[in-house]
Amino acid sequence: MRKILNNLTFRVLVAITLGVLIGHFFPTTAAKLKPLGDLFINLIKMVIAPIIFLTIVLGISNMGDLKKVGRVGGKALLYFEIVTTVALVIGIIIANWVKPGAGIQAASLKGGDVSAYTAQGKDMDWVKFFLHVVPDNAIKAFAEGEILQVLVFSVLFGVGLTRMGERGHSLIHTFEKLSRVFFNILNVVMKLAPLGALGGMAYTVGKFGLATLLPLAKLMGTVYMTMFLFIFVVLNLILRYYRVSLWSVLKYIKEELLIVFGTSSSESALPQVMDKLENMGCSRSVVGLVIPAGYSFNLDGTTIYLSMATIFLAQVFSVDLTLGQELTIIGILMLTSKGAAGVTGSGFIVLASTLTAVHVIPVEGLALLLGVDRFMSEARSITNIIGNTVATIFIANNENEFDRNKMLKAFGKLEKEELRDYKY
């Protein structure tokens, strides 16, 4: 019994259940529990930038070959573009097939104020966004948790350290020790995961209420179904190419998925997933490059949601999109979806910028999605983190930077004595 009570997965599940019950029956009290979720996410954010920096620097310095660093980065970006485009097309096809917005009158749906989102969406400058990737102040990038900026600085630092050769070995050893310190801090912070999940789920249900799901239940169901199919068909096929079981991977990271579900934030599991991927056989260099870059460029769940939300609003407002217009939407979302993690309230801002560019769907329609957006953010975040996990495993295998023995040990499929003789 004690073993079950001490199990993090069990405690997070209990916390999520309590959060739903408190949010439903005591909404006023539940809305006040938001600081618990925010506190946990802030504690995780506190260690994300240093962990990413140390992981990337140590990965590049251990890799040694700078051409290999460029090759891995290039493969990762190509993979991200192909897979997110597949996600985008799947979202649009299923939204056109199921038609979740058909028969719904915009006037019958309760909306909210989206003026802040629409203003930011209309003013979104993508040239500035890509320029923003390179930090003008490295310390500021760490202080503000700008993951892409930290990634760029870390790669350059790793390259500089590698060029020092043997003279940089003492610094590498110091970074190894620092890396272990930060992961030890993370292990302590993770003990508060149930409180974070409780606060996040209670706030969501108490603030928005389960009743808000009913008018848009068809959209929610369609989005969840599409993400489920994407994970268990597309991502499953990607892993099967290298004989890796998706189901085993999901069981291996189940605690992180539950935390993401409870907090509605993929950031809350980012460092833990990086650590687990290393432990299951992916090289540190691949993990360090793919996971942080994927956080902004491989948002499969967000891409599916953006495509389906756009088609949904077109159906609600009886806008009959032509094939050319839908292809235009795909093209625009291929660009705008890549910046979805770089801005606060990113989902609505990116969607607003897309609708503004299309000029055929009322941007004000975003208000109709406010009620269910928080409930769909869990699915987006979970799909995003699974997508980046699969991307890392795929690229590690492709680069022959994957230790299958470590994977089997992590999955518990072989005993230690069997591992010594295992051939693959």
XYZ file of C-alpha atoms in Angstrom:
424
model
C 0.000 0.000 0.000
C 2.823 2.379 0.922
C 4.458 1.703 -2.463
C 1.278 2.795 -4.262
C 0.906 5.936 -2.143
C 4.525 6.910 -2.865
C 4.076 6.381 -6.604
C 4.168 9.756 -8.392
C 1.784 8.608 -11.139
C -0.820 7.568 -8.551
C -0.491 10.824 -6.623
C -0.831 12.965 -9.757
C -3.920 10.989 -10.855
C -5.505 11.516 -7.426
C -4.621 15.224 -7.580
C -6.200 15.625 -11.041
C -9.374 13.854 -9.863
C -9.593 16.057 -6.747
C -8.998 19.117 -8.922
C -11.938 18.254 -11.186
C -14.224 17.616 -8.192
C -13.221 20.818 -6.378
C -13.559 22.827 -9.579
C -17.033 21.439 -10.279
C -18.535 21.595 -6.786
C -16.596 24.548 -5.300
C -15.773 26.800 -8.295
C -15.091 29.917 -6.213
C -12.555 28.106 -4.045
C -11.082 26.328 -7.081
C -10.374 29.583 -8.899
C -8.185 30.588 -5.953
C -6.017 27.481 -6.324
C -4.382 28.773 -9.512
C -1.222 29.877 -7.606
C -0.478 26.211 -6.816
C -0.239 25.393 -10.516
C 1.670 28.593 -11.266
C 4.139 27.903 -8.448
C 4.950 24.438 -9.764
C 5.363 25.649 -13.354
C 7.613 28.509 -12.157
C 9.778 26.027 -10.242
C 10.153 23.960 -13.419
C 10.886 27.061 -15.514
C 13.584 27.982 -12.995
C 15.711 25.004 -14.090
C 14.718 24.679 -17.777
C 17.214 27.203 -19.206
C 20.263 25.916 -17.230
C 19.401 22.282 -18.025
C 19.008 23.007 -21.743
C 22.273 24.995 -21.765
C 24.265 22.287 -19.985
C 22.717 19.438 -22.001
C 23.458 21.093 -25.345
C 26.979 22.232 -24.426
C 27.939 18.828 -23.031
C 26.311 17.065 -25.980
C 28.205 19.100 -28.574
C 31.511 18.894 -26.704
C 31.162 15.117 -26.365
C 30.186 14.806 -30.032
C 33.387 16.590 -31.056
C 32.567 16.698 -34.781
C 31.028 20.094 -35.606
C 29.874 18.864 -39.014
C 27.825 16.257 -37.195
C 26.205 18.978 -35.076
C 25.076 20.766 -38.239
C 23.855 17.515 -39.770
C 21.752 16.602 -36.720
C 20.272 20.114 -36.579
C 19.459 20.034 -40.301
C 17.801 16.627 -40.024
C 15.770 17.810 -37.057
C 14.436 20.888 -38.882
C 13.589 18.816 -41.979
C 11.788 16.259 -39.815
C 9.867 19.014 -37.997
C 8.673 20.580 -41.259
C 7.534 17.282 -42.775
C 5.722 15.972 -39.692
C 4.016 19.260 -38.748
C 2.841 19.647 -42.364
C 1.363 16.136 -42.180
C -0.367 17.132 -38.909
C -1.680 20.291 -40.562
C -3.109 18.449 -43.572
C -4.675 15.745 -41.380
C -6.351 18.425 -39.237
C -7.862 20.173 -42.251
C -9.021 16.912 -43.893
C -10.769 15.635 -40.752
C -12.326 19.052 -40.005
C -13.771 19.104 -43.545
C -15.011 15.529 -43.194
C -16.590 15.738 -39.711
C -17.713 19.400 -40.076
C -17.790 20.219 -36.324
C -18.981 23.782 -37.014
C -21.810 22.884 -39.391
C -25.250 23.821 -38.121
C -23.920 25.964 -35.257
C -25.048 29.565 -35.176
C -22.407 32.010 -34.003
C -25.018 33.968 -32.055
C -25.883 30.862 -30.003
C -22.353 30.540 -28.640
C -21.150 32.538 -25.682
C -17.989 34.404 -26.576
C -15.448 36.445 -24.686
C -13.196 39.441 -25.162
C -10.414 38.647 -27.607
C -9.428 42.207 -28.502
C -5.959 41.787 -26.976
C -5.314 38.624 -28.989
C -6.631 40.025 -32.263
C -4.571 43.203 -31.880
C -1.403 41.192 -31.278
C -2.283 38.865 -34.131
C -2.732 41.711 -36.609
C 0.547 43.302 -35.512
C 2.533 40.081 -35.598
C 5.779 40.628 -37.477
C 7.375 37.319 -38.434
C 10.624 38.932 -39.549
C 10.985 40.331 -36.036
C 10.111 36.923 -34.608
C 12.934 35.180 -36.459
C 15.349 38.007 -35.597
C 14.280 37.540 -31.978
C 15.683 33.988 -32.081
C 19.209 35.401 -31.710
C 19.596 37.018 -28.255
C 21.038 40.507 -27.951
C 21.773 39.683 -24.323
C 22.510 36.076 -23.337
C 21.917 36.703 -19.613
C 18.531 38.232 -20.395
C 17.615 35.155 -22.480
C 18.271 32.946 -19.448
C 16.455 35.299 -17.072
C 13.326 35.460 -19.244
C 13.329 31.772 -20.168
C 13.574 32.371 -23.932
C 14.174 28.768 -24.939
C 15.059 29.392 -28.590
C 17.508 32.121 -27.629
C 19.069 29.849 -24.991
C 19.313 27.135 -27.654
C 21.181 29.416 -30.081
C 23.584 30.671 -27.390
C 24.158 27.122 -26.093
C 25.037 25.812 -29.568
C 27.525 28.653 -30.091
C 28.999 28.117 -26.615
C 29.309 24.381 -27.278
C 31.033 25.048 -30.595
C 33.447 27.485 -28.899
C 34.191 24.984 -26.144
C 34.811 22.191 -28.667
C 37.304 24.330 -30.553
C 39.397 24.624 -27.351
C 40.211 20.913 -27.533
C 41.906 19.486 -24.438
C 42.122 22.919 -22.804
C 38.349 22.848 -22.352
C 38.206 19.476 -20.572
C 38.296 20.961 -17.063
C 35.316 23.168 -17.875
C 33.457 20.167 -19.334
C 33.975 18.247 -16.079
C 32.617 21.225 -14.131
C 29.550 21.378 -16.387
C 28.989 17.634 -15.863
C 28.796 18.223 -12.105
C 26.544 21.268 -12.548
C 24.239 19.243 -14.795
C 23.791 16.625 -12.097
C 23.086 19.360 -9.516
C 20.269 20.809 -11.632
C 18.735 17.389 -12.243
C 18.852 16.774 -8.496
C 16.992 20.061 -8.005
C 14.466 18.852 -10.567
C 13.935 15.615 -8.631
C 13.103 17.657 -5.525
C 10.718 19.948 -7.443
C 8.907 16.938 -8.931
C 7.677 15.973 -5.479
C 5.361 18.999 -5.745
C 3.883 17.803 -9.048
C 0.597 16.599 -7.462
C 0.006 20.065 -5.952
C 0.674 21.669 -9.337
C -1.730 19.284 -11.066
C -4.391 19.862 -8.396
C -4.159 23.653 -8.663
C -4.075 23.699 -12.461
C -7.026 21.347 -12.949
C -9.156 22.885 -10.183
C -8.636 26.365 -11.646
C -9.517 25.244 -15.181
C -12.754 23.509 -14.187
C -13.719 26.160 -11.607
C -13.014 29.111 -13.906
C -14.508 27.823 -17.139
C -16.894 25.121 -15.904
C -17.694 21.782 -17.484
C -20.907 23.324 -18.878
C -18.873 25.394 -21.337
C -17.916 22.156 -23.093
C -21.453 21.281 -24.206
C -22.002 23.784 -27.075
C -18.596 23.010 -28.558
C -18.455 19.320 -27.625
C -18.320 18.254 -31.276
C -15.259 20.431 -31.916
C -13.538 19.149 -28.779
C -14.332 15.549 -29.662
C -13.055 16.020 -33.212
C -9.798 17.639 -32.039
C -9.153 14.925 -29.448
C -9.966 12.182 -31.980
C -7.615 13.712 -34.560
C -4.753 14.008 -32.085
C -5.358 10.426 -30.953
C -5.170 9.208 -34.563
C -2.064 11.310 -35.233
C -0.260 9.828 -32.226
C -1.256 6.196 -32.728
C -1.037 6.141 -36.526
C 1.524 8.694 -37.759
C 3.884 8.773 -34.771
C 3.480 5.030 -34.236
C 4.539 4.333 -37.845
C 7.580 6.613 -37.414
C 8.753 4.657 -34.371
C 7.990 1.270 -35.908
C 10.477 2.065 -38.666
C 13.202 1.623 -36.032
C 11.405 -1.157 -34.132
C 10.533 0.984 -31.119
C 7.186 0.459 -29.389
C 5.126 3.652 -29.058
C 3.107 2.074 -26.268
C 6.279 1.315 -24.293
C 7.483 4.903 -24.804
C 4.157 6.286 -23.554
C 4.263 4.058 -20.476
C 7.842 5.172 -19.857
C 6.889 8.886 -19.837
C 3.412 8.461 -18.299
C 4.230 10.588 -15.248
C 5.315 13.502 -17.446
C 2.155 13.168 -19.577
C -0.054 13.278 -16.482
C 1.753 16.373 -15.204
C 1.263 18.066 -18.581
C -2.425 17.092 -18.495
C -2.873 18.517 -15.000
C -0.996 21.779 -15.578
C -1.894 22.354 -19.283
C 1.749 23.226 -19.877
C 4.305 21.238 -21.870
C 7.034 23.247 -20.096
C 6.186 21.433 -16.871
C 7.662 18.188 -18.252
C 10.379 19.449 -20.606
C 13.467 18.826 -18.425
C 12.195 15.458 -17.142
C 11.566 14.203 -20.681
C 15.097 15.254 -21.704
C 16.515 13.291 -18.780
C 14.378 10.227 -19.516
C 15.298 10.206 -23.206
C 18.978 10.138 -22.271
C 18.325 7.310 -19.837
C 16.486 5.287 -22.501
C 19.382 5.436 -24.948
C 19.257 8.695 -26.938
C 22.611 10.474 -26.943
C 22.878 13.703 -24.983
C 23.836 15.653 -28.102
C 20.679 14.610 -30.000
C 18.417 15.210 -26.982
C 19.971 18.625 -26.382
C 19.446 19.774 -29.958
C 16.087 18.188 -30.837
C 13.960 18.786 -27.719
C 14.612 22.552 -27.288
C 14.283 23.205 -31.051
C 11.169 21.044 -31.216
C 9.597 23.147 -28.469
C 9.106 25.903 -31.065
C 9.303 24.128 -34.426
C 7.650 20.746 -33.831
C 4.312 21.585 -32.229
C 2.191 18.804 -33.711
C -0.742 19.258 -31.328
C -0.832 23.030 -31.740
C -0.658 22.667 -35.535
C -3.630 20.258 -35.581
C -5.639 22.576 -33.329
C -4.884 25.688 -35.402
C -5.913 24.016 -38.662
C -9.123 22.558 -37.220
C -10.075 25.767 -35.414
C -9.718 27.738 -38.659
C -11.980 25.350 -40.598
C -14.425 25.222 -37.641
C -14.841 29.005 -37.637
C -15.335 29.001 -41.409
C -18.160 26.472 -40.966
C -19.760 28.420 -38.098
C -19.840 31.608 -40.201
C -20.953 29.666 -43.309
C -17.813 30.616 -45.223
C -17.447 28.120 -48.057
C -13.682 27.891 -48.520
C -12.395 26.958 -51.966
C -9.561 24.478 -52.434
C -7.261 27.395 -53.242
C -8.199 29.168 -50.009
C -7.600 26.012 -47.967
C -4.208 25.555 -49.611
C -3.462 29.185 -48.749
C -4.418 28.489 -45.118
C -2.077 25.471 -45.098
C 0.748 27.621 -46.456
C 0.185 30.394 -43.919
C -0.100 27.962 -40.997
C 3.122 26.225 -42.065
C 4.818 29.509 -41.198
C 2.739 30.936 -38.344
C 2.458 27.667 -36.383
C 6.252 27.590 -36.009
C 6.110 30.625 -33.746
C 3.331 29.332 -31.532
C 5.575 28.714 -28.510
C 7.332 32.042 -28.703
C 4.494 34.258 -27.499
C 2.262 34.367 -24.419
C -1.283 33.347 -25.385
C 0.312 31.967 -28.529
C -2.574 29.820 -29.736
C -4.966 32.735 -30.088
C -2.346 35.166 -31.354
C -1.147 32.807 -34.083
C -4.737 31.953 -35.023
C -5.584 35.670 -35.145
C -2.612 36.364 -37.413
C -3.686 33.502 -39.707
C -7.309 34.692 -39.948
C -6.091 38.231 -40.590
C -3.924 36.997 -43.448
C -6.733 34.902 -44.980
C -9.263 37.809 -44.956
C -12.326 35.559 -45.353
C -13.117 34.417 -41.787
C -14.080 36.998 -39.100
C -11.212 37.345 -36.628
C -13.775 38.109 -33.922
C -14.872 34.458 -34.173
C -11.971 33.619 -31.876
C -14.205 34.660 -28.981
C -16.276 31.533 -29.576
C -13.283 29.333 -28.772
C -12.320 30.928 -25.457
C -14.610 28.689 -23.396
C -13.058 25.412 -24.554
C -9.525 26.503 -25.380
C -8.228 25.752 -21.892
C -9.714 22.243 -22.028
C -8.116 21.592 -25.407
C -4.740 22.910 -24.298
C -4.154 19.649 -22.420
C -4.492 17.666 -25.662
C -2.260 20.138 -27.514
C 0.466 20.008 -24.872
C 0.411 16.208 -24.587
C 0.555 15.767 -28.375
C 3.404 18.298 -28.596
C 5.534 16.541 -26.008
C 4.870 13.067 -27.463
C 5.735 14.439 -30.910
C 9.074 15.796 -29.684
C 9.831 12.554 -27.843
C 9.237 10.561 -31.047
C 11.325 13.055 -33.069
C 14.268 12.638 -30.694
C 14.116 8.827 -30.788
C 13.818 8.847 -34.597
C 16.774 11.183 -35.173
C 18.918 9.407 -32.550
C 18.335 6.131 -34.390
C 18.969 7.763 -37.757
C 22.304 9.082 -36.484
C 23.264 5.768 -34.854
C 23.226 7.654 -31.554
C 20.752 5.310 -29.857
C 21.633 2.607 -27.317
C 18.984 -0.081 -27.663
C 20.220 -1.926 -24.573
C 19.524 1.165 -22.455
C 16.059 1.396 -23.999
C 15.241 -2.206 -23.139
C 16.542 -1.707 -19.625
C 14.442 1.458 -19.234
C 11.374 -0.396 -20.482
C 12.137 -3.257 -18.095
C 12.200 -5.901 -20.850
C 15.577 -7.418 -19.982
C 17.273 -8.197 -16.715
C 20.757 -6.780 -16.098
C 22.467 -10.091 -16.659
C 20.687 -10.536 -20.007
C 21.827 -7.130 -21.224
C 25.470 -8.194 -21.290
C 24.772 -10.805 -23.949
C 22.012 -9.008 -25.880
C 22.696 -8.438 -29.568
C 20.670 -6.215 -31.909
